[in-house]
Structure formats: C-alpha cells, structure tokens
C-alpha cells in the first residue's frame, strides 16, 4: 500500500489522501534459472484473482506490463481520516507474503 509492505497481521495505516494497492512481480532482466524452475516461483493464474472482496470500489484499476515488472494496481482517492478499506487475499498469496491474515485492512490516519 503506497509502497509500504503489509504487516504480518494484515493491518496497514497510511497518512495520504489516496492509496494504491499493487500486486507486482519483478524478475531479473537476465534470468539465470531454467524457465521451468523460474515458472514455479510465479503466482498461479492472473494477478487480479489474488485480491477480492474490496469493501469499496477502486477509483481506478489498471495493469502494468514491463520488461522486468508486471502488476495490477487498485487506486483509491479522496480518503478521509478514519476511512478503512478491506479486501481478501488468496491463501497462496497469504503464504507467499508470510501473513497470518487473509483479510487486509488499510486505515487512513491523520
């Protein structure tokens, strides 16, 4: 969220009036692993399938696809103090991020 990693318990606090939730994968420009081994480290399916049940509709949703970084981004704007946005992540993503919670809670603080 806004470049800040999610804590183990799924709680995040931000001070900005806008928030961007990004799920990205980066890879080296020149892979050193064989393709079949490298593919085992990827998330299954499509990125957007790993985030669901947003408590609010994002202001903007977009994808990025570059040479070494690919991702999906969800932007929320005009957040007021105390606003909380929650969403659910898949068990696969939860495990990869080493989180204990499947529900992520982002709260805007003053």
N, CA, C and O atoms as a MOPAC input file, in Angstrom:
PM7 MOZYME 1SCF
protein

 N      0.83900 1    -1.16100 1     0.00000 1
 C      0.00000 1     0.00000 1     0.00000 1
 C      0.89500 1     1.23800 1     0.00000 1
 O      1.66500 1     1.46400 1     0.93300 1
 N      0.78200 1     2.01600 1    -1.03800 1
 C      1.61000 1     3.21900 1    -1.17200 1
 C      3.08400 1     2.92500 1    -0.95200 1
 O      3.80700 1     3.73900 1    -0.37800 1
 N      3.52400 1     1.76900 1    -1.40600 1
 C      4.92600 1     1.39500 1    -1.27500 1
 C      5.29100 1     0.81200 1     0.07600 1
 O      6.45400 1     0.47900 1     0.30400 1
 N      4.32000 1     0.67900 1     0.98500 1
 C      4.56500 1     0.12600 1     2.31600 1
 C      4.09400 1    -1.32900 1     2.32900 1
 O      2.97300 1    -1.62200 1     1.91100 1
 N      4.93300 1    -2.22600 1     2.80100 1
 C      4.56000 1    -3.63800 1     2.86900 1
 C      3.48500 1    -3.84700 1     3.93000 1
 O      3.39500 1    -3.09400 1     4.90000 1
 N      2.68400 1    -4.86600 1     3.73100 1
 C      1.61800 1    -5.21700 1     4.67400 1
 C      2.24700 1    -5.92100 1     5.87500 1
 O      3.12500 1    -6.76800 1     5.71200 1
 N      1.79200 1    -5.56700 1     7.08700 1
 C      2.30400 1    -6.23200 1     8.28900 1
 C      1.77000 1    -7.66000 1     8.34500 1
 O      0.80200 1    -7.99100 1     7.66000 1
 N      2.38800 1    -8.49000 1     9.14600 1
 C      2.02500 1    -9.90300 1     9.25100 1
 C      0.54800 1   -10.10900 1     9.57700 1
 O     -0.07200 1   -11.05700 1     9.09400 1
 N     -0.01600 1    -9.21900 1    10.39900 1
 C     -1.42000 1    -9.37100 1    10.80000 1
 C     -2.40600 1    -8.73700 1     9.81800 1
 O     -3.61100 1    -8.73300 1    10.06800 1
 N     -1.89900 1    -8.19700 1     8.69400 1
 C     -2.77300 1    -7.64600 1     7.66400 1
 C     -3.20500 1    -6.22100 1     7.88300 1
 O     -4.04300 1    -5.71400 1     7.13800 1
 N     -2.65700 1    -5.55500 1     8.88700 1
 C     -3.03400 1    -4.16600 1     9.18600 1
 C     -2.03800 1    -3.19400 1     8.56000 1
 O     -0.82700 1    -3.40200 1     8.61900 1
 N     -2.56900 1    -2.12500 1     7.95700 1
 C     -1.73800 1    -1.07500 1     7.36600 1
 C     -2.36600 1     0.26400 1     7.71600 1
 O     -3.58600 1     0.41800 1     7.67100 1
 N     -1.52700 1     1.22900 1     8.06500 1
 C     -2.00300 1     2.58800 1     8.29300 1
 C     -1.28500 1     3.51000 1     7.31800 1
 O     -0.07300 1     3.41400 1     7.12400 1
 N     -2.05700 1     4.40500 1     6.70800 1
 C     -1.48800 1     5.36800 1     5.77600 1
 C     -1.91000 1     6.76400 1     6.19100 1
 O     -2.90800 1     6.93200 1     6.89200 1
 N     -1.15300 1     7.77100 1     5.76200 1
 C     -1.48100 1     9.16400 1     6.06400 1
 C     -1.96700 1     9.91700 1     4.82800 1
 O     -2.58700 1    10.97400 1     4.94800 1
 N     -1.69100 1     9.38100 1     3.65200 1
 C     -2.04200 1    10.05200 1     2.40700 1
 C     -3.55200 1     9.99600 1     2.15100 1
 O     -4.25200 1     9.12100 1     2.66200 1
 N     -4.04100 1    10.96300 1     1.33800 1
 C     -5.45700 1    11.01400 1     0.97300 1
 C     -5.80900 1    10.04000 1    -0.15000 1
 O     -6.98300 1     9.78800 1    -0.42300 1
 N     -4.78500 1     9.50400 1    -0.79000 1
 C     -5.02500 1     8.49900 1    -1.81900 1
 C     -4.15500 1     7.28200 1    -1.51700 1
 O     -3.11300 1     7.38100 1    -0.87000 1
 N     -4.60700 1     6.15200 1    -1.99700 1
 C     -3.90300 1     4.91500 1    -1.70500 1
 C     -3.88500 1     4.06400 1    -2.96500 1
 O     -4.85200 1     4.02800 1    -3.72700 1
 N     -2.77300 1     3.38600 1    -3.16500 1
 C     -2.67000 1     2.45900 1    -4.28000 1
 C     -2.24300 1     1.10400 1    -3.75400 1
 O     -1.20700 1     0.97200 1    -3.10300 1
 N     -3.04700 1     0.10700 1    -4.04100 1
 C     -2.74100 1    -1.27000 1    -3.67900 1
 C     -2.18500 1    -1.91600 1    -4.93800 1
 O     -2.84800 1    -1.93400 1    -5.97500 1
 N     -0.98500 1    -2.44000 1    -4.85100 1
 C     -0.34000 1    -3.03200 1    -6.01700 1
 C      0.08500 1    -4.45500 1    -5.72200 1
 O      0.64200 1    -4.74000 1    -4.66200 1
 N     -0.17800 1    -5.34200 1    -6.65800 1
 C      0.34600 1    -6.69100 1    -6.60100 1
 C      1.23400 1    -6.81300 1    -7.83200 1
 O      0.76000 1    -6.77100 1    -8.96800 1
 N      2.53800 1    -6.96600 1    -7.58000 1
 C      3.50200 1    -6.95300 1    -8.67900 1
 C      4.45300 1    -8.13700 1    -8.57600 1
 O      4.65900 1    -8.72300 1    -7.51300 1
 N      5.01100 1    -8.45200 1    -9.70800 1
 C      6.06700 1    -9.44700 1    -9.76000 1
 C      7.21800 1    -8.83900 1   -10.53300 1
 O      7.03100 1    -8.30000 1   -11.62400 1
 N      8.39700 1    -8.92400 1    -9.97000 1
 C      9.57300 1    -8.45800 1   -10.70100 1
 C     10.49500 1    -9.64200 1   -10.92300 1
 O     10.49300 1   -10.60900 1   -10.16200 1
 N     11.26700 1    -9.54400 1   -11.96400 1
 C     12.20200 1   -10.60200 1   -12.29500 1
 C     13.48100 1    -9.96700 1   -12.80700 1
 O     13.46900 1    -8.82200 1   -13.25900 1
 N     14.56800 1   -10.68800 1   -12.74200 1
 C     15.81500 1   -10.11800 1   -13.25600 1
 C     15.73800 1    -9.94000 1   -14.77600 1
 O     15.02900 1   -10.67400 1   -15.46400 1
 N     16.46500 1    -8.97400 1   -15.27300 1
 C     16.48200 1    -8.72400 1   -16.71300 1
 C     17.03400 1    -9.92400 1   -17.46900 1
 O     16.63500 1   -10.18700 1   -18.60300 1
 N     17.94100 1   -10.64100 1   -16.84900 1
 C     18.54300 1   -11.81800 1   -17.46900 1
 C     18.39800 1   -12.99400 1   -16.52200 1
 O     19.22700 1   -13.16600 1   -15.62800 1
 N     17.35000 1   -13.81800 1   -16.69700 1
 C     17.12400 1   -14.94900 1   -15.79500 1
 C     18.30200 1   -15.91700 1   -15.80400 1
 O     18.87300 1   -16.20900 1   -16.85400 1
 N     18.65400 1   -16.40800 1   -14.62500 1
 C     19.75100 1   -17.36100 1   -14.53100 1
 C     19.23800 1   -18.77900 1   -14.29200 1
 O     19.99100 1   -19.74800 1   -14.38900 1
 N     17.94600 1   -18.88700 1   -13.97900 1
 C     17.34200 1   -20.19900 1   -13.74500 1
 C     16.70600 1   -20.71600 1   -15.03500 1
 O     16.27400 1   -19.92300 1   -15.87100 1
 N     16.64500 1   -22.03100 1   -15.20300 1
 C     15.91400 1   -22.58100 1   -16.34200 1
 C     14.44300 1   -22.14800 1   -16.26700 1
 O     13.91700 1   -21.95600 1   -15.17000 1
 N     13.77700 1   -21.99300 1   -17.41000 1
 C     12.39500 1   -21.49900 1   -17.45800 1
 C     11.44100 1   -22.31800 1   -16.60500 1
 O     10.56500 1   -21.74600 1   -15.95600 1
 N     11.58100 1   -23.63900 1   -16.58300 1
 C     10.65400 1   -24.45800 1   -15.79900 1
 C     10.82100 1   -24.22600 1   -14.30600 1
 O      9.83800 1   -24.27400 1   -13.56700 1
 N     12.03500 1   -23.97500 1   -13.84600 1
 C     12.28100 1   -23.67800 1   -12.43500 1
 C     11.77400 1   -22.27100 1   -12.12000 1
 O     11.14100 1   -22.05900 1   -11.08600 1
 N     12.04500 1   -21.32600 1   -12.99000 1
 C     11.59000 1   -19.94700 1   -12.79200 1
 C     10.07100 1   -19.88200 1   -12.70100 1
 O      9.53600 1   -19.16100 1   -11.85900 1
 N      9.37400 1   -20.62000 1   -13.54800 1
 C      7.90300 1   -20.61000 1   -13.57500 1
 C      7.29700 1   -21.10800 1   -12.26700 1
 O      6.17800 1   -20.72000 1   -11.93300 1
 N      7.99000 1   -21.94200 1   -11.53100 1
 C      7.47900 1   -22.45000 1   -10.25800 1
 C      7.35100 1   -21.35400 1    -9.20700 1
 O      6.59000 1   -21.51100 1    -8.25200 1
 N      8.07100 1   -20.26000 1    -9.35800 1
 C      8.01600 1   -19.16700 1    -8.40400 1
 C      6.90400 1   -18.16500 1    -8.66900 1
 O      6.65700 1   -17.28900 1    -7.84100 1
 N      6.23900 1   -18.27500 1    -9.78800 1
 C      5.17400 1   -17.34600 1   -10.14900 1
 C      3.89400 1   -17.65900 1    -9.39400 1
 O      3.65900 1   -18.80200 1    -9.00100 1
 N      3.06800 1   -16.63600 1    -9.19200 1
 C      1.72900 1   -16.84200 1    -8.64200 1
 C      0.87700 1   -17.55400 1    -9.68500 1
 O      1.04000 1   -17.31900 1   -10.88300 1
 N     -0.00200 1   -18.39500 1    -9.25800 1
 C     -0.88000 1   -19.09000 1   -10.18900 1
 C     -1.91700 1   -18.12100 1   -10.74400 1
 O     -2.25000 1   -17.12100 1   -10.10700 1
 N     -2.41900 1   -18.42100 1   -11.92300 1
 C     -3.48900 1   -17.62300 1   -12.51000 1
 C     -3.08700 1   -16.19100 1   -12.80800 1
 O     -1.91800 1   -15.88300 1   -13.04400 1
 N     -4.09700 1   -15.32100 1   -12.78800 1
 C     -3.90500 1   -13.89900 1   -13.05100 1
 C     -3.79100 1   -13.13900 1   -11.73300 1
 O     -4.36100 1   -13.54900 1   -10.72200 1
 N     -3.05800 1   -12.03900 1   -11.74900 1
 C     -2.85100 1   -11.25400 1   -10.52100 1
 C     -4.16200 1   -10.83800 1    -9.86800 1
 O     -4.31800 1   -10.95400 1    -8.65200 1
 N     -5.10900 1   -10.35100 1   -10.67900 1
 C     -6.36100 1    -9.83500 1   -10.11000 1
 C     -7.15100 1   -10.91800 1    -9.38400 1
 O     -8.02500 1   -10.59800 1    -8.57800 1
 N     -6.86700 1   -12.18600 1    -9.64600 1
 C     -7.56900 1   -13.28000 1    -8.97500 1
 C     -7.12400 1   -13.44900 1    -7.52400 1
 O     -7.78600 1   -14.15500 1    -6.76300 1
 N     -6.03400 1   -12.82700 1    -7.12800 1
 C     -5.48400 1   -12.99200 1    -5.78300 1
 C     -5.97600 1   -11.93900 1    -4.79600 1
 O     -5.71000 1   -12.04200 1    -3.59900 1
 N     -6.69000 1   -10.92800 1    -5.28500 1
 C     -7.28400 1    -9.88900 1    -4.43300 1
 C     -8.77500 1    -9.83800 1    -4.74000 1
 O     -9.16600 1    -9.80500 1    -5.90600 1
 N     -9.61000 1    -9.83100 1    -3.70300 1
 C    -11.06000 1    -9.81100 1    -3.93600 1
 C    -11.78300 1    -9.17300 1    -2.75800 1
 O    -11.17400 1    -8.80600 1    -1.75300 1
 N    -13.08400 1    -9.05200 1    -2.90700 1
 C    -13.97100 1    -8.56400 1    -1.84700 1
 C    -13.56000 1    -7.20100 1    -1.29300 1
 O    -13.53200 1    -7.00100 1    -0.07900 1
 N    -13.24100 1    -6.26600 1    -2.19000 1
 C    -12.91400 1    -4.91200 1    -1.74000 1
 C    -14.13900 1    -4.30300 1    -1.07400 1
 O    -15.25400 1    -4.43300 1    -1.57800 1
 N    -13.93600 1    -3.64600 1     0.04700 1
 C    -15.05000 1    -3.01000 1     0.75400 1
 C    -15.54600 1    -1.77500 1     0.01400 1
 O    -16.66800 1    -1.32500 1     0.24600 1
 N    -14.72800 1    -1.22700 1    -0.86800 1
 C    -15.09300 1    -0.07600 1    -1.70200 1
 C    -14.62000 1    -0.35900 1    -3.10900 1
 O    -13.66500 1    -1.10600 1    -3.32100 1
 N    -15.29500 1     0.24400 1    -4.06400 1
 C    -14.87200 1     0.13100 1    -5.46100 1
 C    -13.67000 1     1.06000 1    -5.67200 1
 O    -13.73200 1     2.23000 1    -5.29400 1
 N    -12.58000 1     0.56500 1    -6.26700 1
 C    -11.43200 1     1.44000 1    -6.53200 1
 C    -11.80500 1     2.57300 1    -7.48500 1
 O    -12.66400 1     2.41000 1    -8.35100 1
 N    -11.15400 1     3.71700 1    -7.31800 1
 C    -11.33900 1     4.83900 1    -8.22400 1
 C    -10.81100 1     4.48000 1    -9.60600 1
 O    -11.37200 1     4.88800 1   -10.62300 1
 N     -9.72600 1     3.71200 1    -9.63000 1
 C     -9.09000 1     3.33400 1   -10.88800 1
 C     -8.40700 1     1.98700 1   -10.69300 1
 O     -7.80900 1     1.73600 1    -9.64600 1
 N     -8.49400 1     1.13000 1   -11.68800 1
 C     -7.79000 1    -0.14400 1   -11.68800 1
 C     -7.04700 1    -0.24600 1   -13.00900 1
 O     -7.62500 1    -0.00600 1   -14.06900 1
 N     -5.77400 1    -0.60000 1   -12.95000 1
 C     -5.00200 1    -0.70700 1   -14.19000 1
 C     -3.87500 1    -1.71800 1   -14.02900 1
 O     -3.46300 1    -2.04400 1   -12.91600 1
 N     -3.39400 1    -2.19800 1   -15.14600 1
 C     -2.28900 1    -3.13600 1   -15.15700 1
 C     -1.05200 1    -2.49400 1   -15.73500 1
 O     -1.13300 1    -1.53600 1   -16.50400 1
 N      0.08600 1    -3.02400 1   -15.36200 1
 C      1.35800 1    -2.60900 1   -15.94400 1
 C      2.07700 1    -3.86400 1   -16.40900 1
 O      1.99700 1    -4.91100 1   -15.76600 1
 N      2.76500 1    -3.75500 1   -17.50600 1
 C      3.47800 1    -4.90300 1   -18.04500 1
 C      4.75500 1    -4.40500 1   -18.68900 1
 O      4.75600 1    -3.93800 1   -19.82800 1
 N      5.83500 1    -4.51200 1   -17.94800 1
 C      7.12600 1    -4.07200 1   -18.44800 1
 C      8.04800 1    -5.25600 1   -18.67500 1
 O      7.63700 1    -6.41300 1   -18.58400 1
 N      9.26500 1    -4.95600 1   -18.96200 1
 C     10.24800 1    -5.99300 1   -19.23700 1
 C     10.52900 1    -6.84000 1   -18.01000 1
 O     10.61900 1    -8.06400 1   -18.10900 1
 N     10.67000 1    -6.19400 1   -16.83800 1
 C     11.01900 1    -6.95400 1   -15.63700 1
 C     10.01800 1    -6.81200 1   -14.49700 1
 O     10.16300 1    -7.48200 1   -13.47400 1
 N      9.00300 1    -5.95600 1   -14.64500 1
 C      7.98600 1    -5.77600 1   -13.60300 1
 C      6.60000 1    -5.80800 1   -14.24100 1
 O      6.32900 1    -5.08300 1   -15.19800 1
 N      5.72700 1    -6.65900 1   -13.70000 1
 C      4.35500 1    -6.79100 1   -14.17800 1
 C      3.44300 1    -6.69000 1   -12.97100 1
 O      3.79000 1    -7.18700 1   -11.90000 1
 N      2.27900 1    -6.05700 1   -13.11400 1
 C      1.39700 1    -5.96800 1   -11.96300 1
 C      0.00800 1    -5.45400 1   -12.26600 1
 O     -0.31200 1    -5.05100 1   -13.38500 1
 N     -0.81300 1    -5.48400 1   -11.21100 1
 C     -2.15300 1    -4.90900 1   -11.23000 1
 C     -2.23400 1    -3.93500 1   -10.06200 1
 O     -1.74300 1    -4.22300 1    -8.97100 1
 N     -2.85400 1    -2.78400 1   -10.29500 1
 C     -2.89600 1    -1.71600 1    -9.31200 1
 C     -4.33300 1    -1.24200 1    -9.10500 1
 O     -5.10200 1    -1.09900 1   -10.05500 1
 N     -4.67300 1    -1.00300 1    -7.84400 1
 C     -6.00400 1    -0.52600 1    -7.46200 1
 C     -5.81000 1     0.79600 1    -6.73600 1
 O     -5.15200 1     0.84800 1    -5.69800 1
 N     -6.38500 1     1.86500 1    -7.28400 1
 C     -6.20400 1     3.19300 1    -6.69400 1
 C     -7.49100 1     3.66900 1    -6.04200 1
 O     -8.57700 1     3.53800 1    -6.60600 1
 N     -7.34900 1     4.22500 1    -4.83700 1
 C     -8.46500 1     4.80600 1    -4.07900 1
 C     -8.08100 1     6.24900 1    -3.77700 1
 O     -6.97600 1     6.51100 1    -3.30200 1
 N     -8.99000 1     7.19300 1    -4.05100 1
 C     -8.68100 1     8.60800 1    -3.86500 1
 C     -9.67600 1     9.26800 1    -2.91100 1
 O    -10.75100 1     8.73700 1    -2.63300 1
 N     -9.27900 1    10.44700 1    -2.42000 1
 C    -10.11200 1    11.27200 1    -1.53400 1
 C    -10.50600 1    10.54400 1    -0.25400 1
 O    -11.66000 1    10.61000 1     0.17100 1
 N     -9.56400 1     9.86100 1     0.35200 1
 C     -9.83000 1     9.15700 1     1.60900 1
 C     -9.85200 1    10.14500 1     2.76900 1
 O     -8.99700 1    11.02600 1     2.86000 1
 N    -10.80900 1     9.99800 1     3.63100 1
 C    -10.92700 1    10.83500 1     4.82100 1
 C    -10.30400 1    10.12400 1     6.01600 1
 O    -10.20100 1     8.89800 1     6.02500 1
 N     -9.89200 1    10.88500 1     7.01800 1
 C     -9.32300 1    10.29900 1     8.23900 1
 C    -10.30700 1     9.29400 1     8.82500 1
 O    -11.50000 1     9.57500 1     8.94200 1
 N     -9.80500 1     8.13400 1     9.18600 1
 C    -10.63700 1     7.08500 1     9.75100 1
 C    -11.19700 1     6.11900 1     8.71900 1
 O    -11.72300 1     5.06300 1     9.07100 1
 N    -11.08500 1     6.48100 1     7.44200 1
 C    -11.58500 1     5.58400 1     6.38200 1
 C    -10.81000 1     4.27200 1     6.40800 1
 O     -9.59300 1     4.25900 1     6.59200 1
 N    -11.52700 1     3.17900 1     6.22300 1
 C    -10.90100 1     1.85900 1     6.21000 1
 C    -11.34600 1     1.11000 1     4.96400 1
 O    -12.53500 1     1.04200 1     4.65100 1
 N    -10.38700 1     0.56000 1     4.27000 1
 C    -10.65700 1    -0.27600 1     3.10200 1
 C    -10.13900 1    -1.66400 1     3.42100 1
 O     -8.99600 1    -1.83200 1     3.84400 1
 N    -10.99100 1    -2.65500 1     3.21400 1
 C    -10.58700 1    -4.03300 1     3.45600 1
 C    -10.70700 1    -4.81800 1     2.15400 1
 O    -11.49000 1    -4.47400 1     1.26900 1
 N     -9.90800 1    -5.88300 1     2.06100 1
 C    -10.00700 1    -6.80300 1     0.93600 1
 C     -9.41200 1    -8.13200 1     1.36200 1
 O     -8.71200 1    -8.22400 1     2.37000 1
 N     -9.70100 1    -9.15000 1     0.58200 1
 C     -9.26400 1   -10.50400 1     0.89300 1
 C     -8.18500 1   -10.93600 1    -0.09300 1
 O     -8.23700 1   -10.59900 1    -1.27500 1
 N     -7.20800 1   -11.68600 1     0.40700 1
 C     -6.18500 1   -12.25400 1    -0.46800 1
 C     -6.30500 1   -13.77900 1    -0.44100 1
 O     -6.81700 1   -14.35500 1     0.51900 1
 N     -5.83400 1   -14.41000 1    -1.48800 1
 C     -5.88900 1   -15.87300 1    -1.56900 1
 C     -4.90700 1   -16.49200 1    -0.57300 1
 O     -3.96600 1   -15.84500 1    -0.11400 1
 N     -5.15300 1   -17.74900 1    -0.25800 1
 C     -4.23600 1   -18.46800 1     0.62900 1
 C     -2.83600 1   -18.54400 1     0.02700 1
 O     -1.84100 1   -18.48600 1     0.75000 1
 N     -2.76100 1   -18.67300 1    -1.29300 1
 C     -1.45500 1   -18.72700 1    -1.95300 1
 C     -0.67400 1   -17.44100 1    -1.72500 1
 O      0.51000 1   -17.48800 1    -1.39100 1
 N     -1.31800 1   -16.30000 1    -1.90100 1
 C     -0.64700 1   -15.01600 1    -1.70100 1
 C     -0.32300 1   -14.81000 1    -0.22700 1
 O      0.75200 1   -14.31700 1     0.11400 1
 N     -1.24200 1   -15.18300 1     0.63200 1
 C     -1.01400 1   -15.08000 1     2.08300 1
 C      0.25600 1   -15.84100 1     2.47400 1
 O      1.08000 1   -15.33700 1     3.23700 1
 N      0.40100 1   -17.03600 1     1.95400 1
 C      1.58100 1   -17.84700 1     2.25400 1
 C      2.84700 1   -17.21000 1     1.69000 1
 O      3.87600 1   -17.17100 1     2.36400 1
 N      2.77700 1   -16.71100 1     0.45600 1
 C      3.94800 1   -16.09700 1    -0.17800 1
 C      4.42300 1   -14.86000 1     0.57700 1
 O      5.62000 1   -14.59400 1     0.67800 1
 N      3.45200 1   -14.10600 1     1.10600 1
 C      3.78500 1   -12.87400 1     1.82800 1
 C      4.07400 1   -13.11800 1     3.30700 1
 O      4.43300 1   -12.19900 1     4.04300 1
 N      3.91100 1   -14.37500 1     3.72900 1
 C      4.14500 1   -14.76000 1     5.12700 1
 C      3.25600 1   -13.95200 1     6.08300 1
 O      3.71600 1   -13.40800 1     7.08600 1
 N      1.95900 1   -13.89700 1     5.72700 1
 C      0.98500 1   -13.19600 1     6.55500 1
 C      0.18300 1   -14.20500 1     7.35800 1
 O      0.09200 1   -15.37700 1     6.99300 1
 N     -0.39800 1   -13.73700 1     8.45800 1
 C     -1.26500 1   -14.60000 1     9.26400 1
 C     -2.73300 1   -14.33800 1     8.97900 1
 O     -3.59200 1   -15.09500 1     9.43200 1
 N     -3.03700 1   -13.28100 1     8.23700 1
 C     -4.42800 1   -12.89400 1     7.97100 1
 C     -4.72600 1   -12.96400 1     6.48100 1
 O     -3.87100 1   -12.65700 1     5.65000 1
 N     -5.95000 1   -13.37000 1     6.15000 1
 C     -6.40700 1   -13.37300 1     4.75500 1
 C     -7.12400 1   -12.07500 1     4.41600 1
 O     -7.25700 1   -11.72600 1     3.24400 1
 N     -7.59100 1   -11.35200 1     5.44800 1
 C     -8.22900 1   -10.06400 1     5.21500 1
 C     -7.22200 1    -8.96600 1     5.52100 1
 O     -6.62000 1    -8.93100 1     6.59400 1
 N     -7.05300 1    -8.07500 1     4.56000 1
 C     -6.14100 1    -6.93700 1     4.72200 1
 C     -6.98900 1    -5.71000 1     5.03200 1
 O     -8.01300 1    -5.47100 1     4.39300 1
 N     -6.54800 1    -4.93900 1     6.01900 1
 C     -7.28800 1    -3.74600 1     6.47700 1
 C     -6.34300 1    -2.54700 1     6.40300 1
 O     -5.30700 1    -2.49500 1     7.06600 1
 N     -6.74500 1    -1.58100 1     5.56300 1
 C     -5.95800 1    -0.36100 1     5.39700 1
 C     -6.76700 1     0.79300 1     5.95500 1
 O     -7.89800 1     1.02900 1     5.52900 1
 N     -6.18700 1     1.51600 1     6.91400 1
 C     -6.87500 1     2.62600 1     7.57600 1
 C     -6.11700 1     3.92100 1     7.36000 1
 O     -4.89800 1     3.96700 1     7.52300 1
 N     -6.83200 1     4.96900 1     6.99300 1
 C     -6.21000 1     6.28900 1     6.86100 1
 C     -6.20400 1     6.95000 1     8.22900 1
 O     -7.24300 1     7.09700 1     8.87100 1
 N     -5.02200 1     7.34400 1     8.65900 1
 C     -4.86800 1     8.06300 1     9.92500 1
 C     -4.49800 1     9.49600 1     9.62400 1
 O     -4.06700 1     9.81900 1     8.51700 1
 N     -4.66900 1    10.35500 1    10.61400 1
 C     -4.33400 1    11.77400 1    10.41100 1
 C     -2.86100 1    12.01100 1    10.45500 1
 O     -2.41400 1    13.14800 1    10.30300 1

